[in-house]
Amino acid sequence: MASHDILQLLVSLPGEFVSGERISQQLNVTRASVWKQIKQLKEEGFDIEAHTKKGYCLRKTPNSLNAWVIEQMVETKSFGHVLSIEDKLKSTNAKARELAREGGIHGQVVIAKSQYAGRGRMQREWQSPLGGLWMSVIIRPNLTLANASKLTLAASVAIVDAIEELYQLRVGIKWPNDLLYNGQKIAGILGEVVGEWNRVQTLILGIGINANFSSEKLGSILTAATLKEILGYEVDLNRLAATILEYLEKQVTALEENLFEDLRSNWMARAVGLGEEVRVLRGEEVFRGVFKGISQDGELLLSTEQGEERFSAGEVRLRSKQGSY
Ligand code: BTX
């Protein structure tokens, strides 16, 4: 018997005590085995009240990452239905690529409690200590390659929506897909296409969220903040993952149905620096102009003295005139 069979039973009777005898009868196992499994669940962080006469009652699922809990929470068609959590990985994007090559399905998720070689865009380092949400989703969308870049925009809006719903926190998006709170980075997104096809077959969407740790853990990175610091409490990582997956599936489905306009306006409503004078850096080249938004094709629009310039994600960085973001 898996300890999760007991959980199923306790979850189906919220707030109720279920006797050890009833559990053992219903699941056809010994009382000793029930006791052992309950002990294991408690070690995993499940708050289970035990009463000698009444039996067991599930009071609370754990805040710490738990695959079973996320799978139960998530209300999606396919995202997060296949999900694995590892204690430590080099990078969840690397692991998801491997899984995708081995036949991983659309919406399959891999999460690591910590990463020892997490990556940002252009091979930059992404620090991923314990307490964060480091997650990659395999996406096999029905989209052309040109439209695939919009997936990272979709992911930014999905995360912002999730954070707003769960914590009533207004987060800004810095082109193309960093999430900022008061100018401090709290999350990043890394979209990587697997293989080279005309029609995108697979994209790995890596999502990193500074959640339950102190930003001191990020060493020399002084431009970061964590949800725990902003909110003053530790967030439920399972709820956060499940809610992001729900919004993400909605956004991806909308893109597949060619409904980019809503996403574009949602993205722009959250964009940092919109309408302001900014600098766009492409390698050593610097472009100055007013940040006008994103185009129908998902490119950054900059109005310069020479006219309108368009930039695709991946090649440029955006800076305020003073260099503050
Ligand atoms: P980015 O290239 O926009 O940002 C990388 C830069 O952000 C780094 O050069 C560093 O200055 C800064 N930085 C590094 N770690 C952090 C952090 N924890 N918080 C704030 N700033 C930081 C952003 O790339 C994309 C990040 C995606 C991360 C996810 S985690 C799950 C998946 N696996 C993986 O290896 N990457 C993705």
Coordinates of C-alpha atoms and ligand atoms in Angstrom, one line a residue:
M1 CA 0.0 0.0 0.0
A2 CA 1.3 3.5 -0.8
S3 CA 0.9 6.1 1.9
H4 CA -1.0 8.1 -0.6
D5 CA -3.9 5.7 -0.5
I6 CA -4.3 6.7 3.1
L7 CA -4.2 10.3 2.1
Q8 CA -6.9 9.8 -0.5
L9 CA -9.1 8.4 2.2
L10 CA -8.3 11.3 4.7
V11 CA -8.7 13.9 2.0
S12 CA -12.1 12.5 1.0
L13 CA -13.3 13.1 4.6
P14 CA -12.2 16.6 5.3
G15 CA -12.0 17.6 9.0
E16 CA -13.2 14.1 10.1
F17 CA -11.3 11.5 12.2
V18 CA -11.0 8.1 10.5
S19 CA -10.2 5.2 12.8
G20 CA -7.1 3.1 12.2
E21 CA -9.4 0.1 12.1
R22 CA -11.5 1.6 9.3
I23 CA -8.4 2.5 7.3
S24 CA -7.0 -1.0 7.7
Q25 CA -10.2 -2.6 6.7
Q26 CA -10.9 -0.3 3.8
L27 CA -7.4 -0.6 2.4
N28 CA -6.9 -4.2 3.4
V29 CA -3.7 -3.7 5.4
T30 CA -2.6 -4.2 9.0
R31 CA -3.0 -1.6 11.7
A32 CA 0.8 -1.6 12.1
S33 CA 1.2 -0.7 8.5
V34 CA -1.3 2.1 8.8
W35 CA 0.6 3.5 11.7
K36 CA 3.9 3.3 9.7
Q37 CA 2.5 5.1 6.7
I38 CA 1.0 7.8 8.8
K39 CA 4.4 8.3 10.4
Q40 CA 5.9 8.6 6.9
L41 CA 3.3 11.2 5.8
K42 CA 4.0 13.2 8.9
E43 CA 7.7 13.2 8.0
E44 CA 6.8 14.5 4.6
G45 CA 5.1 17.5 6.3
F46 CA 1.5 16.4 6.3
D47 CA -0.2 17.7 9.5
I48 CA -2.2 14.7 10.7
E49 CA -3.8 14.7 14.1
A50 CA -3.8 11.3 15.8
H51 CA -6.3 10.5 18.5
T52 CA -6.1 7.2 20.4
K53 CA -9.9 6.6 20.2
K54 CA -11.0 8.6 17.2
G55 CA -8.2 7.8 14.8
Y56 CA -6.6 10.2 12.3
C57 CA -7.6 13.5 10.7
L58 CA -5.7 15.4 8.0
R59 CA -5.4 19.0 9.2
K60 CA -3.1 20.5 6.6
T61 CA -1.1 19.5 3.5
P62 CA 2.5 20.6 3.6
N63 CA 3.9 23.9 2.3
S64 CA 7.0 22.2 1.1
L65 CA 7.0 20.7 -2.4
N66 CA 5.0 17.5 -2.8
A67 CA 4.1 16.0 -6.1
W68 CA 1.0 14.3 -4.9
V69 CA -0.4 17.5 -3.4
I70 CA 0.2 19.4 -6.6
E71 CA -1.4 16.7 -8.7
Q72 CA -4.5 16.8 -6.4
M73 CA -4.7 20.6 -6.4
V74 CA -4.2 21.4 -10.1
E75 CA -7.4 22.0 -12.1
T76 CA -6.2 21.6 -15.6
K77 CA -6.8 19.5 -18.7
S78 CA -3.2 18.3 -19.0
F79 CA -0.7 20.6 -17.3
G80 CA 0.9 19.1 -14.2
H81 CA -0.8 15.7 -14.5
V82 CA 2.6 14.1 -14.9
L83 CA 4.9 15.7 -12.4
S84 CA 8.1 14.8 -10.6
I85 CA 10.0 16.5 -7.9
E86 CA 13.8 16.0 -7.3
D87 CA 15.8 17.1 -4.3
K88 CA 18.6 18.5 -6.4
L89 CA 19.1 18.9 -10.1
K90 CA 21.7 20.6 -12.3
S91 CA 18.8 22.5 -14.0
T92 CA 15.2 21.5 -14.4
N93 CA 15.3 22.7 -18.0
A94 CA 18.1 20.2 -18.8
K95 CA 16.1 17.4 -17.1
A96 CA 12.9 18.4 -18.9
R97 CA 14.8 18.3 -22.3
E98 CA 16.0 14.8 -21.4
L99 CA 12.4 13.8 -20.5
A100 CA 11.1 15.4 -23.7
R101 CA 13.5 13.3 -25.8
E102 CA 12.3 10.2 -24.0
G103 CA 8.7 11.0 -25.0
G104 CA 7.6 13.4 -22.2
I105 CA 4.1 14.7 -22.8
H106 CA 2.6 18.1 -23.2
G107 CA 2.2 19.7 -19.8
Q108 CA 4.6 17.4 -18.1
V109 CA 6.4 19.1 -15.2
V110 CA 9.7 18.6 -13.4
I111 CA 10.6 20.5 -10.2
A112 CA 13.8 20.6 -8.2
K113 CA 14.0 21.7 -4.6
S114 CA 17.4 23.2 -5.5
Q115 CA 19.5 23.5 -8.7
Y116 CA 23.3 23.5 -8.7
A117 CA 23.7 24.9 -12.3
G118 CA 20.5 26.8 -12.9
R119 CA 20.6 28.9 -16.1
G120 CA 19.2 32.2 -17.3
R121 CA 19.1 33.5 -20.8
M122 CA 22.3 33.4 -22.8
Q123 CA 23.8 30.9 -20.4
R124 CA 23.8 33.3 -17.5
E125 CA 23.8 31.8 -14.1
W126 CA 20.5 31.5 -12.2
Q127 CA 20.9 31.0 -8.5
S128 CA 18.5 28.4 -7.1
P129 CA 18.7 27.8 -3.4
L130 CA 16.4 25.6 -1.3
G131 CA 13.0 27.3 -0.8
G132 CA 12.5 28.5 -4.3
L133 CA 10.2 27.2 -7.0
W134 CA 12.4 25.9 -9.8
M135 CA 10.2 24.3 -12.4
S136 CA 10.2 23.3 -16.1
V137 CA 7.2 22.4 -18.2
I138 CA 7.4 20.4 -21.4
I139 CA 5.2 22.2 -24.0
R140 CA 4.3 20.6 -27.3
P141 CA 2.1 23.3 -28.7
N142 CA 0.3 23.6 -32.0
L143 CA 2.2 26.7 -32.9
T144 CA 4.6 27.9 -35.6
L145 CA 8.1 28.8 -34.6
A146 CA 7.4 32.5 -35.1
N147 CA 4.6 32.2 -32.5
A148 CA 6.6 30.2 -30.1
S149 CA 8.4 33.3 -28.7
K150 CA 5.0 34.4 -27.5
L151 CA 5.0 31.5 -25.1
T152 CA 7.5 33.2 -22.8
L153 CA 5.3 36.3 -22.8
A154 CA 2.4 34.0 -22.0
A155 CA 4.4 32.5 -19.1
S156 CA 5.1 35.9 -17.6
V157 CA 1.5 36.9 -17.6
A158 CA 0.5 33.5 -16.2
I159 CA 2.9 33.9 -13.2
V160 CA 1.9 37.5 -12.6
D161 CA -1.8 36.4 -12.6
A162 CA -1.0 33.6 -10.2
I163 CA 0.9 35.8 -7.8
E164 CA -1.8 38.5 -7.9
E165 CA -4.5 35.9 -7.2
L166 CA -2.7 34.2 -4.3
Y167 CA -1.0 37.1 -2.6
Q168 CA -2.7 40.3 -4.0
L169 CA 0.7 41.4 -5.0
R170 CA 1.1 43.6 -8.1
V171 CA 4.2 42.5 -10.0
G172 CA 5.7 44.2 -13.1
I173 CA 7.1 42.5 -16.2
K174 CA 10.4 43.6 -17.5
W175 CA 10.9 42.8 -21.2
P176 CA 10.9 40.1 -22.2
N177 CA 10.1 38.0 -19.1
D178 CA 11.7 39.0 -15.8
L179 CA 9.2 39.7 -13.0
L180 CA 10.0 42.7 -10.8
Y181 CA 8.6 44.0 -7.5
N182 CA 9.7 47.5 -6.7
G183 CA 12.5 47.1 -9.3
Q184 CA 13.8 43.9 -7.6
K185 CA 13.7 40.7 -9.6
I186 CA 11.6 38.0 -8.0
A187 CA 11.2 35.6 -10.9
G188 CA 12.6 34.7 -14.3
I189 CA 11.6 32.6 -17.3
L190 CA 13.7 30.7 -19.7
G191 CA 12.0 29.3 -22.9
E192 CA 14.1 26.8 -25.0
V193 CA 13.1 25.1 -28.2
V194 CA 14.1 21.5 -28.4
G195 CA 15.3 20.5 -31.9
E196 CA 15.0 22.5 -35.0
W197 CA 11.7 22.3 -36.9
N198 CA 9.6 24.6 -38.8
R199 CA 6.7 23.9 -36.6
V200 CA 7.7 24.0 -33.0
Q201 CA 7.3 20.5 -31.6
T202 CA 8.7 21.0 -28.2
L203 CA 9.5 23.9 -26.0
I204 CA 10.8 23.8 -22.5
L205 CA 9.5 26.5 -20.3
G206 CA 11.7 27.1 -17.2
I207 CA 10.2 29.1 -14.4
G208 CA 12.2 30.3 -11.4
I209 CA 10.6 32.0 -8.5
N210 CA 12.3 33.4 -5.5
A211 CA 9.9 32.2 -2.9
N212 CA 10.7 31.0 0.6
F213 CA 14.3 32.1 1.2
S214 CA 16.1 35.2 2.1
S215 CA 17.8 37.1 -0.7
E216 CA 21.0 37.1 1.2
K217 CA 21.3 33.5 -0.1
L218 CA 21.8 35.0 -3.6
G219 CA 25.2 36.4 -2.6
S220 CA 26.4 39.1 -4.9
I221 CA 23.0 39.6 -6.6
L222 CA 21.7 42.7 -5.1
T223 CA 18.8 43.3 -7.4
A224 CA 16.6 40.4 -6.2
A225 CA 13.8 40.0 -3.8
T226 CA 11.9 37.0 -2.5
L227 CA 8.2 36.5 -1.9
K228 CA 8.9 35.6 1.7
E229 CA 10.6 38.9 2.3
I230 CA 7.9 40.9 0.5
L231 CA 5.0 39.2 2.2
G232 CA 6.5 38.5 5.6
Y233 CA 5.5 34.8 5.5
E234 CA 6.4 31.6 3.7
V235 CA 4.1 30.7 0.8
D236 CA 2.6 27.4 0.0
L237 CA 4.9 26.2 -2.8
N238 CA 2.4 23.5 -4.0
R239 CA -0.4 26.0 -4.3
L240 CA 1.9 28.4 -6.2
A241 CA 3.0 25.7 -8.6
A242 CA -0.6 24.5 -9.2
T243 CA -1.9 28.0 -9.8
I244 CA 0.8 28.9 -12.2
L245 CA 0.2 25.7 -14.1
E246 CA -3.5 26.5 -14.4
Y247 CA -2.9 30.0 -15.7
L248 CA -0.2 28.7 -18.0
E249 CA -2.4 26.1 -19.6
K250 CA -5.1 28.8 -20.2
Q251 CA -2.5 31.1 -21.9
V252 CA -1.0 28.4 -24.0
T253 CA -4.4 27.2 -25.2
A254 CA -5.4 30.8 -26.1
L255 CA -2.2 31.2 -28.1
E256 CA -2.9 27.9 -30.0
E257 CA -6.3 29.4 -30.8
N258 CA -4.6 32.5 -32.2
L259 CA -5.9 34.7 -29.4
F260 CA -2.9 36.9 -28.9
E261 CA -4.6 40.3 -28.4
D262 CA -5.7 39.6 -24.8
L263 CA -2.3 38.3 -23.9
R264 CA -0.7 41.3 -25.5
S265 CA -2.8 43.8 -23.6
N266 CA -2.4 41.9 -20.3
W267 CA 1.4 41.9 -20.9
M268 CA 1.5 45.6 -21.6
A269 CA -0.7 46.5 -18.6
R270 CA 2.0 45.0 -16.5
A271 CA 5.0 46.1 -18.5
V272 CA 7.7 48.1 -16.6
G273 CA 8.9 51.2 -18.5
L274 CA 6.1 51.4 -21.0
G275 CA 5.8 54.9 -22.5
E276 CA 9.1 55.9 -20.9
E277 CA 12.5 56.6 -22.5
V278 CA 14.6 53.5 -22.4
R279 CA 17.8 52.0 -23.7
V280 CA 17.8 48.7 -25.6
L281 CA 21.2 46.9 -25.6
R282 CA 22.0 44.5 -28.4
G283 CA 25.5 43.3 -27.6
E284 CA 27.6 46.5 -27.6
E285 CA 25.0 48.4 -29.6
V286 CA 22.7 50.9 -27.7
F287 CA 19.4 52.1 -29.0
R288 CA 17.5 55.0 -27.3
G289 CA 13.9 55.6 -27.6
V290 CA 10.4 55.4 -26.1
F291 CA 9.2 51.9 -25.2
K292 CA 5.9 51.6 -27.1
G293 CA 4.9 48.0 -26.2
I294 CA 4.9 44.7 -28.1
S295 CA 3.9 44.1 -31.7
Q296 CA 1.4 41.6 -33.1
D297 CA 4.4 39.3 -33.5
G298 CA 5.5 39.7 -29.9
E299 CA 8.5 41.9 -30.7
L300 CA 9.6 44.9 -28.5
L301 CA 8.6 48.2 -30.2
L302 CA 10.9 51.2 -29.7
S303 CA 10.2 54.6 -31.1
T304 CA 13.6 56.2 -31.9
E305 CA 14.5 59.4 -33.7
Q306 CA 15.2 57.4 -36.8
G307 CA 11.8 55.8 -36.6
E308 CA 10.4 52.5 -35.2
E309 CA 12.7 49.7 -34.3
R310 CA 11.6 46.1 -33.5
F311 CA 13.5 43.6 -31.4
S312 CA 12.9 40.0 -30.8
A313 CA 13.4 38.4 -27.3
G314 CA 16.7 36.7 -26.7
E315 CA 18.8 39.3 -28.5
V316 CA 18.3 42.4 -26.4
R317 CA 18.2 43.8 -22.9
L318 CA 16.1 46.7 -21.8
R319 CA 17.3 49.4 -19.4
S320 CA 15.7 52.5 -18.1
K321 CA 17.3 55.8 -19.1
Q322 CA 19.1 55.9 -15.7
G323 CA 19.9 52.2 -15.8
S324 CA 17.7 51.3 -12.9
Y325 CA 16.2 48.1 -14.4
Ligands
BTX1 P1 18.1 36.2 -17.1 O1 19.2 35.9 -18.0 O2 17.1 37.2 -17.5 O3 18.7 36.5 -15.7 C1 19.9 36.0 -15.2 C2 20.5 37.1 -14.3 O4 19.7 37.3 -13.2 C3 21.9 36.6 -13.8 O5 22.9 37.1 -14.6 C4 22.0 37.3 -12.4 O6 22.4 38.6 -12.5 C5 20.5 37.4 -12.0 N1 20.1 36.3 -11.1 C6 20.6 35.1 -10.9 N2 19.9 34.3 -10.1 C7 18.9 35.1 -9.6 C8 17.8 34.9 -8.7 N3 17.6 33.8 -8.1 N4 17.0 36.0 -8.5 C9 17.2 37.2 -9.2 N5 18.2 37.4 -10.0 C10 19.0 36.4 -10.3 C11 16.2 34.7 -16.2 O7 17.4 34.8 -16.9 C12 15.6 33.3 -16.4 C13 15.8 32.4 -15.2 C14 15.1 31.1 -15.4 C15 15.4 30.2 -14.2 C16 14.6 28.9 -14.3 S1 14.6 28.0 -12.8 C17 13.9 26.6 -13.5 C18 14.6 26.5 -14.9 N6 15.9 25.8 -14.8 C19 16.9 26.6 -15.2 O8 18.1 26.2 -15.2 N7 16.5 27.8 -15.5 C20 15.0 27.9 -15.4

